[in-house]
Coordinates of C-alpha atoms in Angstrom, one line a residue:
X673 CA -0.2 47.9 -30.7
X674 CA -2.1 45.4 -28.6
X675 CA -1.7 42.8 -31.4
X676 CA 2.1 43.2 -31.1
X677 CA 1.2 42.4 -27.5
X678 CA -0.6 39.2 -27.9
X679 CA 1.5 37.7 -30.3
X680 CA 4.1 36.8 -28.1
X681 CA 1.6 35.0 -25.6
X682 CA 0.0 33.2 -28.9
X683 CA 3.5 31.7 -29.8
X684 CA 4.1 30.6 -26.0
X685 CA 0.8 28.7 -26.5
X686 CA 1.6 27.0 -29.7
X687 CA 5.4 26.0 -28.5
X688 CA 4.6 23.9 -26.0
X689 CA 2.1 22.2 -28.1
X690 CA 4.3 21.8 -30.8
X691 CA 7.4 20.8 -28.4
X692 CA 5.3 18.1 -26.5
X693 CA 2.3 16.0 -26.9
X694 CA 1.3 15.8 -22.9
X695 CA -1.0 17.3 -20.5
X696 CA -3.2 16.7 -17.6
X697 CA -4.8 14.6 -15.3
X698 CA -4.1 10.6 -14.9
X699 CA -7.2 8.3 -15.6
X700 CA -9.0 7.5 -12.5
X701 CA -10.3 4.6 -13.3
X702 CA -7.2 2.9 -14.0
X703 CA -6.1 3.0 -10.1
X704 CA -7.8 -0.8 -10.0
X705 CA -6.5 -2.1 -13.6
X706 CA -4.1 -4.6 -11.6
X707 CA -2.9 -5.8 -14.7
X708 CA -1.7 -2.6 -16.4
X709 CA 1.8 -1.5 -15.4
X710 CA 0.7 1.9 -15.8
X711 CA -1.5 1.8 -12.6
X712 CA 2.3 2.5 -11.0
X713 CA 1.6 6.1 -12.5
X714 CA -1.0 6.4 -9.7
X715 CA 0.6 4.7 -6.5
X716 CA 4.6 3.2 -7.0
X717 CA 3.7 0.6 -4.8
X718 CA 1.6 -1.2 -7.0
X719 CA 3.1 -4.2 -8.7
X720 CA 1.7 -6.5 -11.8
X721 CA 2.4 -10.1 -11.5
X722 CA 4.7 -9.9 -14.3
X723 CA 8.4 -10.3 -14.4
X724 CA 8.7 -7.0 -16.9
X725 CA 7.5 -4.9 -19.5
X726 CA 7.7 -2.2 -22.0
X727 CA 5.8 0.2 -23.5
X728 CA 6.0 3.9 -25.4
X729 CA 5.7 5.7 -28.6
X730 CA 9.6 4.6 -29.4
X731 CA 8.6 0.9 -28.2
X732 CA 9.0 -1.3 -31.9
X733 CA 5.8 -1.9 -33.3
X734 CA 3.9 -1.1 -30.1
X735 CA 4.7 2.3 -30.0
X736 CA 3.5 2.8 -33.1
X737 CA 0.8 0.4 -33.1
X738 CA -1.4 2.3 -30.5
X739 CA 0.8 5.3 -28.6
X740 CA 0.5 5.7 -24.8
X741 CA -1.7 8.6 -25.0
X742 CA -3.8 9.9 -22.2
X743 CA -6.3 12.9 -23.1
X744 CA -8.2 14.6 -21.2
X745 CA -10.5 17.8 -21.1
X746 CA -12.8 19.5 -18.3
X747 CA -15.3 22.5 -18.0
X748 CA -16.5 23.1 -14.7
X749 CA -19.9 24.9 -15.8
X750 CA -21.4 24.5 -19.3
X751 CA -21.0 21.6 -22.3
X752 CA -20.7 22.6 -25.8
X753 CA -24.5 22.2 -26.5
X754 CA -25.2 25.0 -23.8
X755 CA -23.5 27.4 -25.6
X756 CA -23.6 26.5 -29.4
X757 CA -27.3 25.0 -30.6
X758 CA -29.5 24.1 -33.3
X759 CA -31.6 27.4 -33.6
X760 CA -35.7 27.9 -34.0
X761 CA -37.6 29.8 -36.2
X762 CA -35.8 31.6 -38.7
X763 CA -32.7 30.1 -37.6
X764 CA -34.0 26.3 -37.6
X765 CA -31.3 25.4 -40.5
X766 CA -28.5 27.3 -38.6
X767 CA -26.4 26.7 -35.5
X768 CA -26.7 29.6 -33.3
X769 CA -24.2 30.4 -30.3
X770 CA -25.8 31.7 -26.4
X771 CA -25.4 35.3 -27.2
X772 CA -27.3 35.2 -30.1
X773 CA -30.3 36.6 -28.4
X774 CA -31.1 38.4 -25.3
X775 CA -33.2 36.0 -23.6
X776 CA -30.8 33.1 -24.6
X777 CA -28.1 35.1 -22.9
X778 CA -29.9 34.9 -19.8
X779 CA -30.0 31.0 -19.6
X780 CA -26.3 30.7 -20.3
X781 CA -26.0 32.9 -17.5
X782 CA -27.6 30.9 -15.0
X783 CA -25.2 27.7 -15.8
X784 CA -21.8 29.9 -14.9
X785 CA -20.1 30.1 -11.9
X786 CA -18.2 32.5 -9.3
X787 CA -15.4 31.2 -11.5
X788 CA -15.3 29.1 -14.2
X789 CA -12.7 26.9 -15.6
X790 CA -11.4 25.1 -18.7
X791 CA -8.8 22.3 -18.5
X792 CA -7.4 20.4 -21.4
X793 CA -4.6 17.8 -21.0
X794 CA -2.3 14.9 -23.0
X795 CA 0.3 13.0 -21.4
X796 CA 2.3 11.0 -24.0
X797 CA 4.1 8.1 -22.8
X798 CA 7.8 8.3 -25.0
X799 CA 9.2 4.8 -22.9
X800 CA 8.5 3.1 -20.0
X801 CA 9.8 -0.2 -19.1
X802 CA 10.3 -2.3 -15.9
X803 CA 11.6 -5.6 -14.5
X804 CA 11.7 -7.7 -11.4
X805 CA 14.6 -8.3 -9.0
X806 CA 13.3 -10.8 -6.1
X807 CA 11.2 -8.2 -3.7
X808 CA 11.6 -5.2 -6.0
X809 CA 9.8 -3.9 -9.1
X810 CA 11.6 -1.4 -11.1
X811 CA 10.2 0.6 -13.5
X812 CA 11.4 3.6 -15.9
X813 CA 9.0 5.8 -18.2
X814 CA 9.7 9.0 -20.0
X815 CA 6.9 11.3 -20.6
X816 CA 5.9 14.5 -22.0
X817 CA 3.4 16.3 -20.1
X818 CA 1.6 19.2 -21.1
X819 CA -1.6 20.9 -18.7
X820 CA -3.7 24.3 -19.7
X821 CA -6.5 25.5 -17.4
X822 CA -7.8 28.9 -18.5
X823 CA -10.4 30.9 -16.3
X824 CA -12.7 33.5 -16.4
X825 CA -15.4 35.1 -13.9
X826 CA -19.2 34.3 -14.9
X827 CA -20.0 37.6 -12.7
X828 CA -18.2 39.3 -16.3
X829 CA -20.3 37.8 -18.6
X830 CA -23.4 38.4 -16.2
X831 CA -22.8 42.7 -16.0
X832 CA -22.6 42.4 -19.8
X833 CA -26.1 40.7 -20.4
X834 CA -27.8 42.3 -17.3
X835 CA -26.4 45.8 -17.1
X836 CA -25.2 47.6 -14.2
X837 CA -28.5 48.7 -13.5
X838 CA -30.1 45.2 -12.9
X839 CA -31.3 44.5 -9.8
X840 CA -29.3 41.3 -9.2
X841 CA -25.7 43.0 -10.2
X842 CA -24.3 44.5 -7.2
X843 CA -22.9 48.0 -6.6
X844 CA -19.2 46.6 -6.0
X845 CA -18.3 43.9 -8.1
X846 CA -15.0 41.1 -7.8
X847 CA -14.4 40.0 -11.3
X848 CA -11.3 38.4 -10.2
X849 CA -10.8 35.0 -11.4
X850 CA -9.4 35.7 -15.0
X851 CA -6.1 33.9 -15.8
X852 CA -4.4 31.3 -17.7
X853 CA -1.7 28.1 -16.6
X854 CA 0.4 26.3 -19.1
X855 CA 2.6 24.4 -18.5
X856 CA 4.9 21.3 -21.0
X857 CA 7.6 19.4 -19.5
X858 CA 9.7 16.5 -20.0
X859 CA 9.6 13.8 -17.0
X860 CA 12.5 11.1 -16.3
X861 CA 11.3 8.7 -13.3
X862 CA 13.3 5.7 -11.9
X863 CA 10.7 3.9 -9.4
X864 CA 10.9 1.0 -7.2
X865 CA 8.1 -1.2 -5.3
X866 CA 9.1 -2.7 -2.5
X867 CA 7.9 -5.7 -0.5
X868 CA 9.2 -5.4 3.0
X869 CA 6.2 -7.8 4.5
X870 CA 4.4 -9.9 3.3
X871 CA 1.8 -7.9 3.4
X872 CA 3.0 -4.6 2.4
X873 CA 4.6 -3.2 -0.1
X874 CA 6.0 0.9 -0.5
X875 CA 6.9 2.5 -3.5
X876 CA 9.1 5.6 -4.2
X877 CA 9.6 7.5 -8.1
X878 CA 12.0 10.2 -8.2
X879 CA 11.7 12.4 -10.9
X880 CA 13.8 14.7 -13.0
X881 CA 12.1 17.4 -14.8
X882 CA 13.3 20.0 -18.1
X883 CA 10.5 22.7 -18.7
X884 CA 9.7 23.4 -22.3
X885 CA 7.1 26.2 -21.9
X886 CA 5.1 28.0 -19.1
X887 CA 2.7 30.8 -18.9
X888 CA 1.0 31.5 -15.4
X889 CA -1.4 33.9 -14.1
X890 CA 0.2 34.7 -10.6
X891 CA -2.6 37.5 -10.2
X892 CA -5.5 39.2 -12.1
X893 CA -7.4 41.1 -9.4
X894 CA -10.3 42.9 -10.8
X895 CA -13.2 44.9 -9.1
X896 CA -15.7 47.3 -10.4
X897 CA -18.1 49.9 -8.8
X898 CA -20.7 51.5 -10.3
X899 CA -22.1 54.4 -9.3
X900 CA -25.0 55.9 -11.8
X901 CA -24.3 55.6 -15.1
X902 CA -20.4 55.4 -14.7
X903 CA -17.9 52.4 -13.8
X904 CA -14.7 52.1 -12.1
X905 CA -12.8 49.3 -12.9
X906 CA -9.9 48.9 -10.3
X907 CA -7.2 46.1 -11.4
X908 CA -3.9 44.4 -9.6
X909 CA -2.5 42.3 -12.7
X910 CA 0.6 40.1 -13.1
X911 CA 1.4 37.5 -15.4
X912 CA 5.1 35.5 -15.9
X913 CA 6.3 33.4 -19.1
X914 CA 8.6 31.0 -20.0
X915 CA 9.3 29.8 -23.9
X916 CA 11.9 29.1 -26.3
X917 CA 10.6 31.1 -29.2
X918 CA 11.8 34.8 -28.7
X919 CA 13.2 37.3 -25.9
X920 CA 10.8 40.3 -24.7
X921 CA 13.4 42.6 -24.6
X922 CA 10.9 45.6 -23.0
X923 CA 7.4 46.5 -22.5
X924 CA 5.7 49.6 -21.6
X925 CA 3.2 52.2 -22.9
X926 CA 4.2 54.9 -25.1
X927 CA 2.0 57.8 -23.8
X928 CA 3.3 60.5 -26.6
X929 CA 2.5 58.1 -29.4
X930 CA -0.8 56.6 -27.4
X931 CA 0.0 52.6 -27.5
X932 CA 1.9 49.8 -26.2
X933 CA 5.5 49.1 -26.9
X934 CA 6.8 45.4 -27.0
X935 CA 10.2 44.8 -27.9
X936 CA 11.6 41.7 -28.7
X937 CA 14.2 39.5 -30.3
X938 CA 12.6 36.5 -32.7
X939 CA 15.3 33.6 -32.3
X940 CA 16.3 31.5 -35.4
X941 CA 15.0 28.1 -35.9
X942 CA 17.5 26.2 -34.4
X943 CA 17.8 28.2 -31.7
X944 CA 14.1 27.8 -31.0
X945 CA 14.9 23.5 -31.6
X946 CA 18.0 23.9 -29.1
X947 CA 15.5 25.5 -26.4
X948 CA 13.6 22.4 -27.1
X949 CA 16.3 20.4 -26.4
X950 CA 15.5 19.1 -23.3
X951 CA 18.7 19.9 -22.1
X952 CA 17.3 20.8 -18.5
X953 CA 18.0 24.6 -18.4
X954 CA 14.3 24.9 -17.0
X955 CA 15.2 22.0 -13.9
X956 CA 12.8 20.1 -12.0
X957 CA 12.3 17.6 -9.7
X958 CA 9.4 15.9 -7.9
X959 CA 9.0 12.6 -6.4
X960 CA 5.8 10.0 -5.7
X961 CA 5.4 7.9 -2.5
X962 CA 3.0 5.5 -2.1
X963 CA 1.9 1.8 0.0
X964 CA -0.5 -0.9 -0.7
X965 CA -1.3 -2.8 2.7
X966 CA -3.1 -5.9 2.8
X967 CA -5.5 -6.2 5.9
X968 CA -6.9 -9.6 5.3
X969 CA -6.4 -11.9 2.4
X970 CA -9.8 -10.1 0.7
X971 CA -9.7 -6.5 2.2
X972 CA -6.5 -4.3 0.9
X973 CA -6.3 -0.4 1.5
X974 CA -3.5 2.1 -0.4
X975 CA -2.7 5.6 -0.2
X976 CA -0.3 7.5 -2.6
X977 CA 0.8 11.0 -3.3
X978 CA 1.9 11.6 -6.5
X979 CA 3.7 15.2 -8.6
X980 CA 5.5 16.6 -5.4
X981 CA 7.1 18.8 -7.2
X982 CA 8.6 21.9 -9.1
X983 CA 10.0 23.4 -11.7
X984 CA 12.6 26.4 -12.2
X985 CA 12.0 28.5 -15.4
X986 CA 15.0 30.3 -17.0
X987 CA 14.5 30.3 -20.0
X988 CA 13.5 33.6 -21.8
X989 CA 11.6 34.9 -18.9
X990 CA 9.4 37.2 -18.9
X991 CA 7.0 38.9 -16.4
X992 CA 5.0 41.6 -16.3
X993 CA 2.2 43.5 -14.2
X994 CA 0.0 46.5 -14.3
X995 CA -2.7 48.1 -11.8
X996 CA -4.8 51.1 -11.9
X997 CA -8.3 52.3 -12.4
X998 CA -10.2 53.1 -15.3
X999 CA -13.6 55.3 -15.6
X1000 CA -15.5 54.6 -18.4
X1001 CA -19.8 55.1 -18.9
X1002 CA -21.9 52.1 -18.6
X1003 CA -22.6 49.7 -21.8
X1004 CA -25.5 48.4 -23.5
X1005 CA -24.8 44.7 -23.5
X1006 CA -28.2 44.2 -25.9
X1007 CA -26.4 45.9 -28.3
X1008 CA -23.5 43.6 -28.1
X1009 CA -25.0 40.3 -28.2
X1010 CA -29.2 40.5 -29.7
X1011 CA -28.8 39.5 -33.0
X1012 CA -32.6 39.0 -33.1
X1013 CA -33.4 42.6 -33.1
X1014 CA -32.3 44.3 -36.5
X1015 CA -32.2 47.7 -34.9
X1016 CA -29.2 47.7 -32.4
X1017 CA -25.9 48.5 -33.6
X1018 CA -22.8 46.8 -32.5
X1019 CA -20.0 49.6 -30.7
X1020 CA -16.5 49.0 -31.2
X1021 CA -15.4 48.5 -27.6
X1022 CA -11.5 47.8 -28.7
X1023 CA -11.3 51.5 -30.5
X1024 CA -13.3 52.7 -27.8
X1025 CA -10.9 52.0 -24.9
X1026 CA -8.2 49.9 -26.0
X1027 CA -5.5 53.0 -25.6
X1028 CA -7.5 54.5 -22.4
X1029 CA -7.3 50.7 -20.5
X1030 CA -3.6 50.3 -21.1
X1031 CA -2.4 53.8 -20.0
X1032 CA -4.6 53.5 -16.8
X1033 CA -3.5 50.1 -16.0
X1034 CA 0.4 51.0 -16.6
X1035 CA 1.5 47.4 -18.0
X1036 CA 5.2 46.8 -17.9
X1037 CA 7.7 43.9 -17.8
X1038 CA 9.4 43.8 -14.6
X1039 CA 13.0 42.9 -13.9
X1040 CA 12.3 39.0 -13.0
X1041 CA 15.0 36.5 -14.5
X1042 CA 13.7 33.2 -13.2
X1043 CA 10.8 31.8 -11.6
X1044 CA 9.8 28.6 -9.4
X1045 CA 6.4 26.6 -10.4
X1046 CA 4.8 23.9 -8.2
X1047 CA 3.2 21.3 -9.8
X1048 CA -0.6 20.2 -9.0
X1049 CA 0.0 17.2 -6.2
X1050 CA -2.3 14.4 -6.5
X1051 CA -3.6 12.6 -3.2
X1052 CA -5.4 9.2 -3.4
X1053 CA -6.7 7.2 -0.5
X1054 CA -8.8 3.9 -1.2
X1055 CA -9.2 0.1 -1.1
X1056 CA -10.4 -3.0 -2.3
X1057 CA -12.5 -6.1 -1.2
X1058 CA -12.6 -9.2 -3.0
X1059 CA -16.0 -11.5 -3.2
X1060 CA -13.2 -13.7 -5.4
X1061 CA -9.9 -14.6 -6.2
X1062 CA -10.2 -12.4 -9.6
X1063 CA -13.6 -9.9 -8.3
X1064 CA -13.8 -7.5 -6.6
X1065 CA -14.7 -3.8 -5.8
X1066 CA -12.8 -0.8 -4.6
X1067 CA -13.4 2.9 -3.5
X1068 CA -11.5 6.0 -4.1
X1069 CA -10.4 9.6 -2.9
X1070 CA -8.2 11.6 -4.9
X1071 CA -7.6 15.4 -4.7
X1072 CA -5.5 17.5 -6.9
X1073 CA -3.4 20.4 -4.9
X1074 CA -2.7 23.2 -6.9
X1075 CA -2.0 26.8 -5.2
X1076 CA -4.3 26.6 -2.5
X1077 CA -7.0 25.1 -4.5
X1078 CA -8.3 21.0 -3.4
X1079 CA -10.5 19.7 -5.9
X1080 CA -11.8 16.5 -4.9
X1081 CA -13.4 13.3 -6.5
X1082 CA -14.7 9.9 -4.7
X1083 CA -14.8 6.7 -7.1
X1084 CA -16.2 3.8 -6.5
X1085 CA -15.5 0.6 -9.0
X1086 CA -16.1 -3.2 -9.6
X1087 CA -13.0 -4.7 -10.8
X1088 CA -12.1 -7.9 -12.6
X1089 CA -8.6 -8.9 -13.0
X1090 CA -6.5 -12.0 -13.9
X1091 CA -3.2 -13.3 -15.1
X1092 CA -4.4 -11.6 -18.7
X1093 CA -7.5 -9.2 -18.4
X1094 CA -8.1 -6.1 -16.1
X1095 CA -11.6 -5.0 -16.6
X1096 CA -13.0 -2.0 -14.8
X1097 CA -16.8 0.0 -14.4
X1098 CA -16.7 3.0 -12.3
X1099 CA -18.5 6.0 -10.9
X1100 CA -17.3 8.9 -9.9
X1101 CA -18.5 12.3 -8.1
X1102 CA -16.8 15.4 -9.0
X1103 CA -17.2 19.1 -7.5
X1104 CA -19.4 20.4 -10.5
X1105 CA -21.2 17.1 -12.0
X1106 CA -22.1 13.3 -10.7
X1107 CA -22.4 11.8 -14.1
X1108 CA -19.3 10.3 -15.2
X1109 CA -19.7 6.6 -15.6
X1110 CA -16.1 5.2 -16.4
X1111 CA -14.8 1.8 -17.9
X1112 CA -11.5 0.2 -18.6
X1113 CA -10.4 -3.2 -20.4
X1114 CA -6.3 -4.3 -20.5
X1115 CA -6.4 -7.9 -22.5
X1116 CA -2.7 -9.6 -22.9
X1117 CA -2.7 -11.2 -26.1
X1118 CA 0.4 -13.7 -26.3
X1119 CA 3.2 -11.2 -25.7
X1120 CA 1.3 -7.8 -26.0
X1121 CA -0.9 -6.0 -23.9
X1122 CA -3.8 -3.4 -25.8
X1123 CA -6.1 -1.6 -23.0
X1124 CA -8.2 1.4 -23.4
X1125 CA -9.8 3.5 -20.1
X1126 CA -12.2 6.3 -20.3
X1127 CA -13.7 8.1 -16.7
X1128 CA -16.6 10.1 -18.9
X1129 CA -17.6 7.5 -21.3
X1130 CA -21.0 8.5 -21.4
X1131 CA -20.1 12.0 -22.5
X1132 CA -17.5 10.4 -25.4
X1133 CA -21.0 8.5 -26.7
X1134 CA -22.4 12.1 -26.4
X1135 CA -20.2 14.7 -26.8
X1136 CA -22.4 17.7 -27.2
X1137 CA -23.7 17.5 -23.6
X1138 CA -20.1 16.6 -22.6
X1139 CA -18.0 18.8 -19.7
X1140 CA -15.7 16.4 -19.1
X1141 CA -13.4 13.6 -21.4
X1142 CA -11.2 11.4 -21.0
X1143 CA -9.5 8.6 -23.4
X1144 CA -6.4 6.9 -22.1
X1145 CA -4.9 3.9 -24.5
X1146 CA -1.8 2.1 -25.3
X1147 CA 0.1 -0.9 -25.8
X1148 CA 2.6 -2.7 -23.8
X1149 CA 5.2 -6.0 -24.6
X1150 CA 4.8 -8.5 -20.9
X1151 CA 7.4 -10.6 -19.8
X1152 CA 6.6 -13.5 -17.8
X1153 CA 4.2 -14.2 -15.1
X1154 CA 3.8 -15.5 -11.8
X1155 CA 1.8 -18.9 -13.1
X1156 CA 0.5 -19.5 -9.5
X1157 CA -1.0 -16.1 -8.9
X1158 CA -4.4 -15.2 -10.2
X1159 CA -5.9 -12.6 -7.2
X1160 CA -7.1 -9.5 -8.0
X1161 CA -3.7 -8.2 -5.7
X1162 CA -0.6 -9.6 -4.9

């Protein structure tokens, strides 16, 4: 029945992590690592000082030495410590979760938002490599890159500790705001800086794409009203997938035998591996502009725009949808969630309503074969100002564009870079916290480069209280540099 039904969703999940070891956002604080020929991942234009290099989990003895990896992970209300804790009284030896108590359910309610969001990300670098020709950088890279953000609305959670009744839960209700984005993909880019003055440079990456696995939330509009002690719960749901593990032949809700129906075809191993195959049948493309301008000899500014882009899905597709209303009496949350008081009982909601939601909401697949995504554009606008020849400190804008939705972060830094060491300290504002201290250190030793960068590295020191992390690290083989050149910037 409705395990049938989440099974299939499970296995998109794991796919993509088994197909790919990538996700999320690029370090920030790597935009002014001058010496890192990854900083190209953030603006094209930029250029190290050296004549080539290469890099990547296939790179011999670097690859496997230290990978490329860049992982990352973000909650927009609450850390792990604000939900899971070391309890008092007679819990003092035990770890007790929020809703282990009434009145403990009340302050976790207080740190949720409208909305709240979770978003965990790798990007692992398979090869990236890059030479000079006169005015021209070229570089290469191959990544896998794999992004979830999952969502739910804190006004949910609030109706279930407070009751309907409560003063501060309204009459009418949105609880929109559940959902869930996954997306893995391969990316192929060929970039090239460019000087065409001497003192400006422009840099262009065009990227081909092959999906791997995808499941979006295109809608999940929920409202309730509550009138007395009853509840209408009025929903507009769709939902669209993309994996190589099995075909959803049908879906839909058997109303003579009371449950839902999914039919599907499980696929063979190597079938599943030849979906993997990276063989582009879920195309893409997306490309990154960018320019780096000097104003004076100590004052630089850059602007870039990075992930313009899609994806088509056609693999195993699947969508489906549902809307209705449902009529159900009110619920206790204390006797959900006070495991304090020995007398409440705990009421199965899932044999409760399980069948009644699924009828009343009318899930089905619909007749969709392929789907386009958009991936989440990245905008970054910023510049330096040397006090020295290797000193210096920079500011930072960048924004991340995804469906409608600008989240924006302002950085500022004090940067240290040479022929062999980029060293970086910054600070960044986010939307939903202003504590993320951030360092970074890239040190060439003879031919190879080691560097490590973190934008939350007080919250990797203590990850209890942490909401966000970051860890990018790697390895690259140098070729050559420009003897006479030591500035922060070309």
């Amino acid at each position: 029945m409705l395990k049938k039904y989440i099974l299939p969703f499970f296995i998109v999940f794991v796919a993509g992590f088994i197909s790919t070891n990538a996700l999320g956002q690029e370090s920030i604080s790597m935009y002014n690592m001058r010496t890192l020929p990854q900083t190209s991942r953030l603006n094209p234009a930029f250029q190290t000082n050296y004549n080539g290099h290469l890099g990547g989990l296939i790179a011999p003895i670097s690859g496997q030495l230290l990978p490329d990896l860049d992982i990352s992970f973000h909650s927009s209300s609450f850390a792990y410590e604000d939900f899971i804790y070391q309890g008092s009284g007679i819990y003092s030896d035990s770890l007790i979760w929020a809703l282990n108590s009434h009145n403990d359910a009340l302050k976790f309610v207080d740190k949720l938002n409208k909305v709240n969001h979770f978003n965990f990300g790798i990007n692992n670098n398979i090869l990236n490599f890059g030479f000079r020709t006169k005015d021209i950088y070229w570089s290469f890279n191959a990544t896998t890159r794999t992004n979830v953000d999952m969502s739910f609305p804190g006004g949910l959670v609030e109706l279930m500790v407070k009751g309907n009744a409560h003063p501060d839960i309204s009459p009418n209700m949105d609880l929109s705001g559940f959902g869930m984005d996954f997306t893995s993909y391969l990316e192929v880019g060929l970039g090239a800086s460019i000087q065409v003055l001497p003192e400006l440079k422009v840099g262009l990456k065009a990227k081909a794409l092959a999906g791997l696995a995808n499941v979006e939330t295109v809608k999940t509009d929920l409202y309730l009203d509550s009138y007395n002690d009853s509840l209408i719960l009025q929903s507009d749901i769709q939902m669209r997938a993309s994996q190589p593990a099995f075909i959803l032949d049908d879906l839909y809700y058997d109303y003579e035998g009371d449950s839902l129906i999914t039919e599907t075809t499980e696929l063979e191993t190597n079938e599943i591996l030849n979906n993997l195959g990276y063989d582009f049948s879920n195309p893409g493309f997306a490309i990154d502009i960018g320019a780096e301008y000097e104003i004076t000899p100590e004052l630089k500014a850059f602007a870039s725009v990075t992930d313009i882009g899609f994806i088509q899905w056609n693999t195993n597709v699947a969508e489906v949808s549902g809307g209705g209303k449902f009529f159900f009496e009110g619920i206790d949350g204390v006797n959900y969630i006070d495991d304090n008081d020995s007398t409440t009982t705990e009421p199965n909601i899932g044999d409760t309503y399980e069948d009644s939601l699924l009828r009343v909401f009318d899930i089905k697949k619909t007749g969709v074969s392929s789907y386009k995504t958009w991936l989440p554009t990245r905008i970054y606008l910023g510049g330096t100002y040397n006090i020295t020849d290797a000193i210096g400190f920079g500011g930072l804008y960048r924004g991340v564009l995804h469906k409608g939705d600008l989240r924006s972060a302002f950085s500022i830094s004090a940067n240290a870079n040479t022929n062999h060491i980029s060293a970086t300290i910054t600070y960044t504002m986010m939307e939903d916290n202003f504590d993320n201290i951030g360092i970074g250190f890239a040190g060439r030793f003879g031919p190879m480069q080691m560097y490590i960068i973190s934008d939350h590295v007080l919250e990797e020191i203590f990850p209890q209280s942490a909401q966000d992390v970051s860890i990018r690290m790697g390895v690259n083989w140098i070729f050559g540099y420009k003897k006479d050149k030591a500035a922060l910037i070309e």
